[in-house]
Amino acid sequence: MLLYLFRRILVMVPTFLGITFISFMVMHLAPGEPMGLQSDFNPKMTPEVRERLRAQYGLDKPLYVQYFRWLKGLVELDLGRSFSPDRRPVWDKIKERLPVTLLINLLSIGLILVVAIPLGVASAVRQNSLFDQVATVTVFVFYAAPAFWVALLLMLLFGVYLGWLPISGLHSLMGYAHMGTWERLLDNARHLFLPVLVSALGGLAGMSRYTRSSMLEVLRQDYIITARAKGLSERRVIYRHALRNALLPLITILGLSIPGLIGGSVIFESLFAIPGVGQLMWTSVMARDYPVLMGNLVIVSVLTLLGNLLADIGYALADPRIRTGTRGE
Amino acid sequence: MRALRSLALIIILILQVISCSYSWGSPHEHPDFGDSIVVGSIGDASTLIPMLASDATSHEIADLIYDGLVKYDKDLNLVGDLAESWDVSPDGLTITFHLRKGVRWEDGVPFTSKDVLFGFHLIVDPKTPTAYAGDFMEVSKAEAPDPYTFRVTYKQPFAPALSSWGNIVVLPRHLLRGKDITKSPLGRRPVGLGPFKLKKWNTQESIELVCNKDYFGGRPYLNGYIMRIIPDPATMFLELKSGGLDWMGLSPMQYQRQTNTRFFRENFHKYKYLSFSYTYLGYNLRNPLFKDKRVRQAISYAIDKEEIIRGVLLGYGVAATGPYKPDAWFYNPNVRRYPYDPQRARELLREAGWVDRNHDGWLDKDGRTFTFTVITNQGNALRDRTAQIIQYRLKQVGIQMKIRTLEWTAFINDFIDKRRFEAVILGWTLGQDPDIYDIWHSSKTGEKQLNFIGYKNPEVDRLLVQGRRTFDREKRKRIYWRIQEILAEDQPYTFLYVPMSLPVIHKRFRGIHPAPAGISYNFIRWWVPKNEQKYIMP
């Protein structure tokens, strides 16, 4: 098992390097340069000034030199400085946006799990019943409806017509500084309610469908019949014996959703005016801010690789068949 | 006659713009201090050091924190700001600024000519990544003979130079000397001397300013200015409706259709004024198709500008006749105009040899059908719709126009910069100075330069240079009037429209008077009566 782990981690290194190399090259293939925003159509921009800026960003060097320079920084854990006019260190820019993105994504995954798993189980137990059909249609409606549209409708309802919830932002503009801890918490919760709800609604379909199908599979197994034959209560059969086994595939899905935790979503963040990672990436792509893009890419790819690994490990821990399988090799 | 009528229309429009400002707020009321204004913005600022910033939001904020030596007043006249006055030497080469005494930076250090000199050295320093060095490269000598005198000498007389001494070059020397400006904390935490001071900046969330009680021009009536960053326009509008915003710019659709409810009438005032921009249809003059002036004039006659303004801007704009907006002092209202006249267009095209010989509905000449592609940038619905209306009108005179929209960077790099286009629909943002050398001079047709349509006219070239050398306003006006006449005759662009800015502002704010300069020129004199104040900020 340890050897297996070690090998897995070793393989991750070249994979990671490959990811960074390809992304670096592809990024530079896109037309335009970081100075574009400053220089395109700016009458005050002379060719000399443009060249000066290029040299400052190091863009006058061949591409491979730029890549190795970046890689050297990475080895020293330095992601470089942003190309945008503020020239802040990349890590600072990403760091200040991580907490809110993480918070929203964790809350929304939590909400998805809390709602989708019972929903999936209930649908599986009452397969093809009216409840099953209504649940299916509902989650797919939320899945299919464009998130921005649902979000705007909810904002209109709760924010404008009813006036119960704030429309955008993370906390109240005025008076937040003078609030007590609980008031602040309540204020934040009111602001986060809609973004978390909207991002969870779209995710319900996938998770509840996975639970349903994996549950259906398990319910057909012999050991379920055995459990029933033993005279266990239906509740015990479903939640103790069936659900535990049905949840195994979900481990993989959860592992793969780890990079999504920091990915953030441009659409939600723009709609709800949330200063998250998604917006940072979007503006960086638009401004061709290569260091920030690469910085985020490093984090996401490390997390993806890590998520894969964790899913495998988690699976092995949860399922004795896999553990014994590796031992038997 | 038609020309006269549209002129009258423009005058009426201008009068409307001006008159709507005087309908409320009696001048005898005594302004109260207090309250804050919450403004919505699509994007966050990038850095608050003006010479490093290139985006509008950064400059909007920096303009409230820093003052320049000179500024524009409401009628676009250059007036003193940190400079009380200035003299231009008779040969036009040297400008001497006499600075205001007793001005202090936020931290109490006096502002002197050394600060300006420092700012100048910084902006011409090759290590400073600024997009604004161009104007300052013309300076041959800058000196600060005493703390309140600043003198610059130019290689050649350069009239736009005067306006370049705005807040771009006013920086606190005592905090920046010997430091790397790109890594300076001042970008995030500026120390200025303007009417407002930065209180808090939450990245991509909000920027909060408080009034500078020691501002040399008198403290602003408002206590605070808060900019909320809301990237989505639909959300911003909902925020406005729920009372979370006091000021935002509206689209024509929102202005006309979505803000006539009782709620809006009771809580908001809508304003409108001509924006500093125009939209045009530009022809690549290297293309044989557009070499003939008559063809360009014919296209201008074939396009109904009023129809575009009605259809695209819902009427919130005026027809453009040249490269300036109609309420600027250098605007020439007497140039040749191109009212919608398809018959005239057909005649001109026939004169130029374009006739439908094979009766397929399209004009042709030497076996070639009159067809071309117009390109425009993606994501600008107004330009897209403009293109469609033009397409329809040109079809009626037998010209086939295809439309292609392109992503911005590809549009610039692969098409405009490489001159791979036949015609283009784009807009220019206007400066407050009439100088348009960079767009129309024949020396500016090189790669990445702005005369990308390749316009060459010796008389315009001469006048453009002359305009830059002349400081006298009346003489400059005559020069730019002539340029407008020539451009109107040549039609290197079909100048389409000048759109209006359509801001909506909460009713409690008084003292807002739209002018050619817009509305924010007297922002520090906006005020709210005590009993209507909403936000209490310490």
PDB file of C-alpha atoms in Angstrom, chain B residues 8-161:
ATOM      1  CA  ALA B   8     -32.182  73.003 -35.064  1.00  0.00           C
ATOM      2  CA  LEU B   9     -32.894  69.563 -33.700  1.00  0.00           C
ATOM      3  CA  ILE B  10     -29.455  69.374 -32.195  1.00  0.00           C
ATOM      4  CA  ILE B  11     -29.805  72.780 -30.622  1.00  0.00           C
ATOM      5  CA  ILE B  12     -33.138  71.756 -29.138  1.00  0.00           C
ATOM      6  CA  LEU B  13     -31.590  68.595 -27.791  1.00  0.00           C
ATOM      7  CA  ILE B  14     -28.751  70.516 -26.226  1.00  0.00           C
ATOM      8  CA  LEU B  15     -31.186  72.964 -24.703  1.00  0.00           C
ATOM      9  CA  GLN B  16     -33.119  70.055 -23.263  1.00  0.00           C
ATOM     10  CA  VAL B  17     -29.986  68.611 -21.809  1.00  0.00           C
ATOM     11  CA  ILE B  18     -29.098  71.906 -20.233  1.00  0.00           C
ATOM     12  CA  SER B  19     -32.559  72.926 -19.152  1.00  0.00           C
ATOM     13  CA  CYS B  20     -33.383  69.757 -17.284  1.00  0.00           C
ATOM     14  CA  SER B  21     -30.651  70.652 -14.852  1.00  0.00           C
ATOM     15  CA  TYR B  22     -32.219  73.861 -13.614  1.00  0.00           C
ATOM     16  CA  SER B  23     -35.665  72.559 -12.929  1.00  0.00           C
ATOM     17  CA  TRP B  24     -35.024  71.648  -9.303  1.00  0.00           C
ATOM     18  CA  GLY B  25     -33.068  72.882  -6.323  1.00  0.00           C
ATOM     19  CA  SER B  26     -33.434  76.582  -5.706  1.00  0.00           C
ATOM     20  CA  PRO B  27     -30.085  78.361  -5.534  1.00  0.00           C
ATOM     21  CA  HIS B  28     -31.040  80.078  -2.281  1.00  0.00           C
ATOM     22  CA  GLU B  29     -31.020  76.917  -0.215  1.00  0.00           C
ATOM     23  CA  HIS B  30     -28.086  76.526   2.099  1.00  0.00           C
ATOM     24  CA  PRO B  31     -26.245  73.297   1.469  1.00  0.00           C
ATOM     25  CA  ASP B  32     -25.898  70.908   4.402  1.00  0.00           C
ATOM     26  CA  PHE B  33     -22.924  68.726   5.150  1.00  0.00           C
ATOM     27  CA  GLY B  34     -23.197  65.000   5.599  1.00  0.00           C
ATOM     28  CA  ASP B  35     -24.461  61.775   3.964  1.00  0.00           C
ATOM     29  CA  SER B  36     -22.669  59.500   1.515  1.00  0.00           C
ATOM     30  CA  ILE B  37     -23.287  58.405  -2.023  1.00  0.00           C
ATOM     31  CA  VAL B  38     -23.167  54.769  -3.146  1.00  0.00           C
ATOM     32  CA  VAL B  39     -22.128  54.300  -6.754  1.00  0.00           C
ATOM     33  CA  GLY B  40     -22.245  51.135  -8.809  1.00  0.00           C
ATOM     34  CA  SER B  41     -19.338  50.097 -11.016  1.00  0.00           C
ATOM     35  CA  ILE B  42     -18.908  47.088 -13.287  1.00  0.00           C
ATOM     36  CA  GLY B  43     -15.186  46.701 -12.630  1.00  0.00           C
ATOM     37  CA  ASP B  44     -12.784  47.143  -9.746  1.00  0.00           C
ATOM     38  CA  ALA B  45      -9.951  49.659  -9.786  1.00  0.00           C
ATOM     39  CA  SER B  46      -6.518  48.217 -10.522  1.00  0.00           C
ATOM     40  CA  THR B  47      -4.143  50.679  -8.872  1.00  0.00           C
ATOM     41  CA  LEU B  48      -4.642  54.141  -7.454  1.00  0.00           C
ATOM     42  CA  ILE B  49      -1.410  55.573  -8.785  1.00  0.00           C
ATOM     43  CA  PRO B  50      -2.882  57.409 -11.776  1.00  0.00           C
ATOM     44  CA  MET B  51       0.106  57.095 -14.103  1.00  0.00           C
ATOM     45  CA  LEU B  52       0.090  53.301 -13.786  1.00  0.00           C
ATOM     46  CA  ALA B  53      -3.642  52.801 -14.188  1.00  0.00           C
ATOM     47  CA  SER B  54      -5.245  52.382 -17.558  1.00  0.00           C
ATOM     48  CA  ASP B  55      -8.837  51.552 -16.660  1.00  0.00           C
ATOM     49  CA  ALA B  56     -11.685  54.001 -16.204  1.00  0.00           C
ATOM     50  CA  THR B  57     -12.581  52.917 -12.667  1.00  0.00           C
ATOM     51  CA  SER B  58      -9.087  53.521 -11.332  1.00  0.00           C
ATOM     52  CA  HIS B  59      -9.061  57.007 -12.785  1.00  0.00           C
ATOM     53  CA  GLU B  60     -12.544  57.726 -11.486  1.00  0.00           C
ATOM     54  CA  ILE B  61     -11.378  57.024  -7.930  1.00  0.00           C
ATOM     55  CA  ALA B  62      -7.940  58.578  -8.349  1.00  0.00           C
ATOM     56  CA  ASP B  63      -9.557  61.776  -9.637  1.00  0.00           C
ATOM     57  CA  LEU B  64     -11.230  62.173  -6.258  1.00  0.00           C
ATOM     58  CA  ILE B  65      -8.009  61.555  -4.353  1.00  0.00           C
ATOM     59  CA  TYR B  66      -5.498  63.508  -6.439  1.00  0.00           C
ATOM     60  CA  ASP B  67      -5.742  66.943  -8.019  1.00  0.00           C
ATOM     61  CA  GLY B  68      -3.765  68.124 -11.018  1.00  0.00           C
ATOM     62  CA  LEU B  69      -2.104  71.412 -11.841  1.00  0.00           C
ATOM     63  CA  VAL B  70      -4.957  72.158 -14.227  1.00  0.00           C
ATOM     64  CA  LYS B  71      -8.457  70.796 -14.785  1.00  0.00           C
ATOM     65  CA  TYR B  72     -11.431  71.267 -17.094  1.00  0.00           C
ATOM     66  CA  ASP B  73     -14.414  73.270 -15.938  1.00  0.00           C
ATOM     67  CA  LYS B  74     -18.005  72.514 -16.854  1.00  0.00           C
ATOM     68  CA  ASP B  75     -17.679  74.088 -20.305  1.00  0.00           C
ATOM     69  CA  LEU B  76     -14.428  72.278 -21.054  1.00  0.00           C
ATOM     70  CA  ASN B  77     -12.241  75.326 -20.441  1.00  0.00           C
ATOM     71  CA  LEU B  78      -8.887  74.599 -18.913  1.00  0.00           C
ATOM     72  CA  VAL B  79      -8.671  76.243 -15.508  1.00  0.00           C
ATOM     73  CA  GLY B  80      -6.174  76.227 -12.668  1.00  0.00           C
ATOM     74  CA  ASP B  81      -6.389  73.607  -9.945  1.00  0.00           C
ATOM     75  CA  LEU B  82      -3.186  73.173  -7.974  1.00  0.00           C
ATOM     76  CA  ALA B  83      -1.749  75.845 -10.222  1.00  0.00           C
ATOM     77  CA  GLU B  84      -3.291  79.228  -9.569  1.00  0.00           C
ATOM     78  CA  SER B  85      -2.227  80.498 -12.954  1.00  0.00           C
ATOM     79  CA  TRP B  86       0.231  79.853 -15.731  1.00  0.00           C
ATOM     80  CA  ASP B  87       2.066  81.822 -18.412  1.00  0.00           C
ATOM     81  CA  VAL B  88       3.015  80.632 -21.845  1.00  0.00           C
ATOM     82  CA  SER B  89       6.118  82.274 -23.283  1.00  0.00           C
ATOM     83  CA  PRO B  90       5.568  84.233 -26.536  1.00  0.00           C
ATOM     84  CA  ASP B  91       7.328  81.533 -28.590  1.00  0.00           C
ATOM     85  CA  GLY B  92       4.949  78.953 -27.070  1.00  0.00           C
ATOM     86  CA  LEU B  93       7.847  76.803 -25.873  1.00  0.00           C
ATOM     87  CA  THR B  94       7.844  77.425 -22.156  1.00  0.00           C
ATOM     88  CA  ILE B  95       4.960  77.087 -19.706  1.00  0.00           C
ATOM     89  CA  THR B  96       5.378  78.449 -16.189  1.00  0.00           C
ATOM     90  CA  PHE B  97       2.899  77.252 -13.559  1.00  0.00           C
ATOM     91  CA  HIS B  98       2.385  79.306 -10.391  1.00  0.00           C
ATOM     92  CA  LEU B  99       1.319  76.873  -7.727  1.00  0.00           C
ATOM     93  CA  ARG B 100      -1.174  77.396  -4.949  1.00  0.00           C
ATOM     94  CA  LYS B 101       0.393  77.954  -1.544  1.00  0.00           C
ATOM     95  CA  GLY B 102      -0.565  76.196   1.661  1.00  0.00           C
ATOM     96  CA  VAL B 103      -1.739  72.932   0.054  1.00  0.00           C
ATOM     97  CA  ARG B 104      -0.848  69.880   2.101  1.00  0.00           C
ATOM     98  CA  TRP B 105      -0.790  66.169   1.451  1.00  0.00           C
ATOM     99  CA  GLU B 106      -3.069  64.025   3.598  1.00  0.00           C
ATOM    100  CA  ASP B 107      -0.163  63.356   5.954  1.00  0.00           C
ATOM    101  CA  GLY B 108       0.462  67.058   6.498  1.00  0.00           C
ATOM    102  CA  VAL B 109       3.555  67.477   4.323  1.00  0.00           C
ATOM    103  CA  PRO B 110       3.312  70.627   2.150  1.00  0.00           C
ATOM    104  CA  PHE B 111       2.804  70.212  -1.578  1.00  0.00           C
ATOM    105  CA  THR B 112       5.491  71.960  -3.638  1.00  0.00           C
ATOM    106  CA  SER B 113       6.798  72.133  -7.169  1.00  0.00           C
ATOM    107  CA  LYS B 114       9.302  69.413  -6.195  1.00  0.00           C
ATOM    108  CA  ASP B 115       6.416  66.938  -6.147  1.00  0.00           C
ATOM    109  CA  VAL B 116       5.483  67.824  -9.718  1.00  0.00           C
ATOM    110  CA  LEU B 117       9.078  67.660 -10.862  1.00  0.00           C
ATOM    111  CA  PHE B 118       9.375  64.258  -9.211  1.00  0.00           C
ATOM    112  CA  GLY B 119       6.190  63.091 -10.956  1.00  0.00           C
ATOM    113  CA  PHE B 120       7.564  64.261 -14.272  1.00  0.00           C
ATOM    114  CA  HIS B 121      10.890  62.453 -13.804  1.00  0.00           C
ATOM    115  CA  LEU B 122       8.997  59.357 -12.809  1.00  0.00           C
ATOM    116  CA  ILE B 123       6.729  59.289 -15.827  1.00  0.00           C
ATOM    117  CA  VAL B 124       9.583  59.670 -18.334  1.00  0.00           C
ATOM    118  CA  ASP B 125      11.681  57.085 -16.482  1.00  0.00           C
ATOM    119  CA  PRO B 126      11.955  54.037 -18.773  1.00  0.00           C
ATOM    120  CA  LYS B 127      11.433  51.799 -15.753  1.00  0.00           C
ATOM    121  CA  THR B 128       7.962  53.176 -15.084  1.00  0.00           C
ATOM    122  CA  PRO B 129       5.314  51.064 -16.810  1.00  0.00           C
ATOM    123  CA  THR B 130       3.028  53.861 -17.849  1.00  0.00           C
ATOM    124  CA  ALA B 131       0.945  54.359 -20.957  1.00  0.00           C
ATOM    125  CA  TYR B 132       0.986  58.135 -20.605  1.00  0.00           C
ATOM    126  CA  ALA B 133       4.656  58.965 -21.180  1.00  0.00           C
ATOM    127  CA  GLY B 134       4.034  60.090 -24.782  1.00  0.00           C
ATOM    128  CA  ASP B 135       3.061  63.724 -24.082  1.00  0.00           C
ATOM    129  CA  PHE B 136       5.916  64.166 -21.628  1.00  0.00           C
ATOM    130  CA  MET B 137       8.559  62.931 -24.051  1.00  0.00           C
ATOM    131  CA  GLU B 138       8.101  66.258 -25.863  1.00  0.00           C
ATOM    132  CA  VAL B 139       9.501  68.125 -22.871  1.00  0.00           C
ATOM    133  CA  SER B 140      13.111  69.223 -23.227  1.00  0.00           C
ATOM    134  CA  LYS B 141      13.526  70.736 -19.773  1.00  0.00           C
ATOM    135  CA  ALA B 142      11.547  70.732 -16.525  1.00  0.00           C
ATOM    136  CA  GLU B 143      12.584  72.734 -13.486  1.00  0.00           C
ATOM    137  CA  ALA B 144      11.350  73.863 -10.091  1.00  0.00           C
ATOM    138  CA  PRO B 145      13.079  77.221  -9.477  1.00  0.00           C
ATOM    139  CA  ASP B 146      11.224  77.749  -6.200  1.00  0.00           C
ATOM    140  CA  PRO B 147       8.670  75.723  -4.188  1.00  0.00           C
ATOM    141  CA  TYR B 148       5.716  77.388  -5.883  1.00  0.00           C
ATOM    142  CA  THR B 149       6.922  77.708  -9.455  1.00  0.00           C
ATOM    143  CA  PHE B 150       7.152  74.902 -11.962  1.00  0.00           C
ATOM    144  CA  ARG B 151       8.470  75.502 -15.444  1.00  0.00           C
ATOM    145  CA  VAL B 152       8.553  73.215 -18.482  1.00  0.00           C
ATOM    146  CA  THR B 153      10.147  73.846 -21.833  1.00  0.00           C
ATOM    147  CA  TYR B 154       9.104  71.946 -24.939  1.00  0.00           C
ATOM    148  CA  LYS B 155      11.076  71.060 -28.017  1.00  0.00           C
ATOM    149  CA  GLN B 156       8.260  72.527 -30.096  1.00  0.00           C
ATOM    150  CA  PRO B 157       5.163  74.485 -29.124  1.00  0.00           C
ATOM    151  CA  PHE B 158       2.635  71.874 -28.015  1.00  0.00           C
ATOM    152  CA  ALA B 159      -0.827  73.124 -27.070  1.00  0.00           C
ATOM    153  CA  PRO B 160      -2.297  69.836 -25.770  1.00  0.00           C
ATOM    154  CA  ALA B 161       0.643  69.830 -23.351  1.00  0.00           C
TER     155      ALA B 161
END
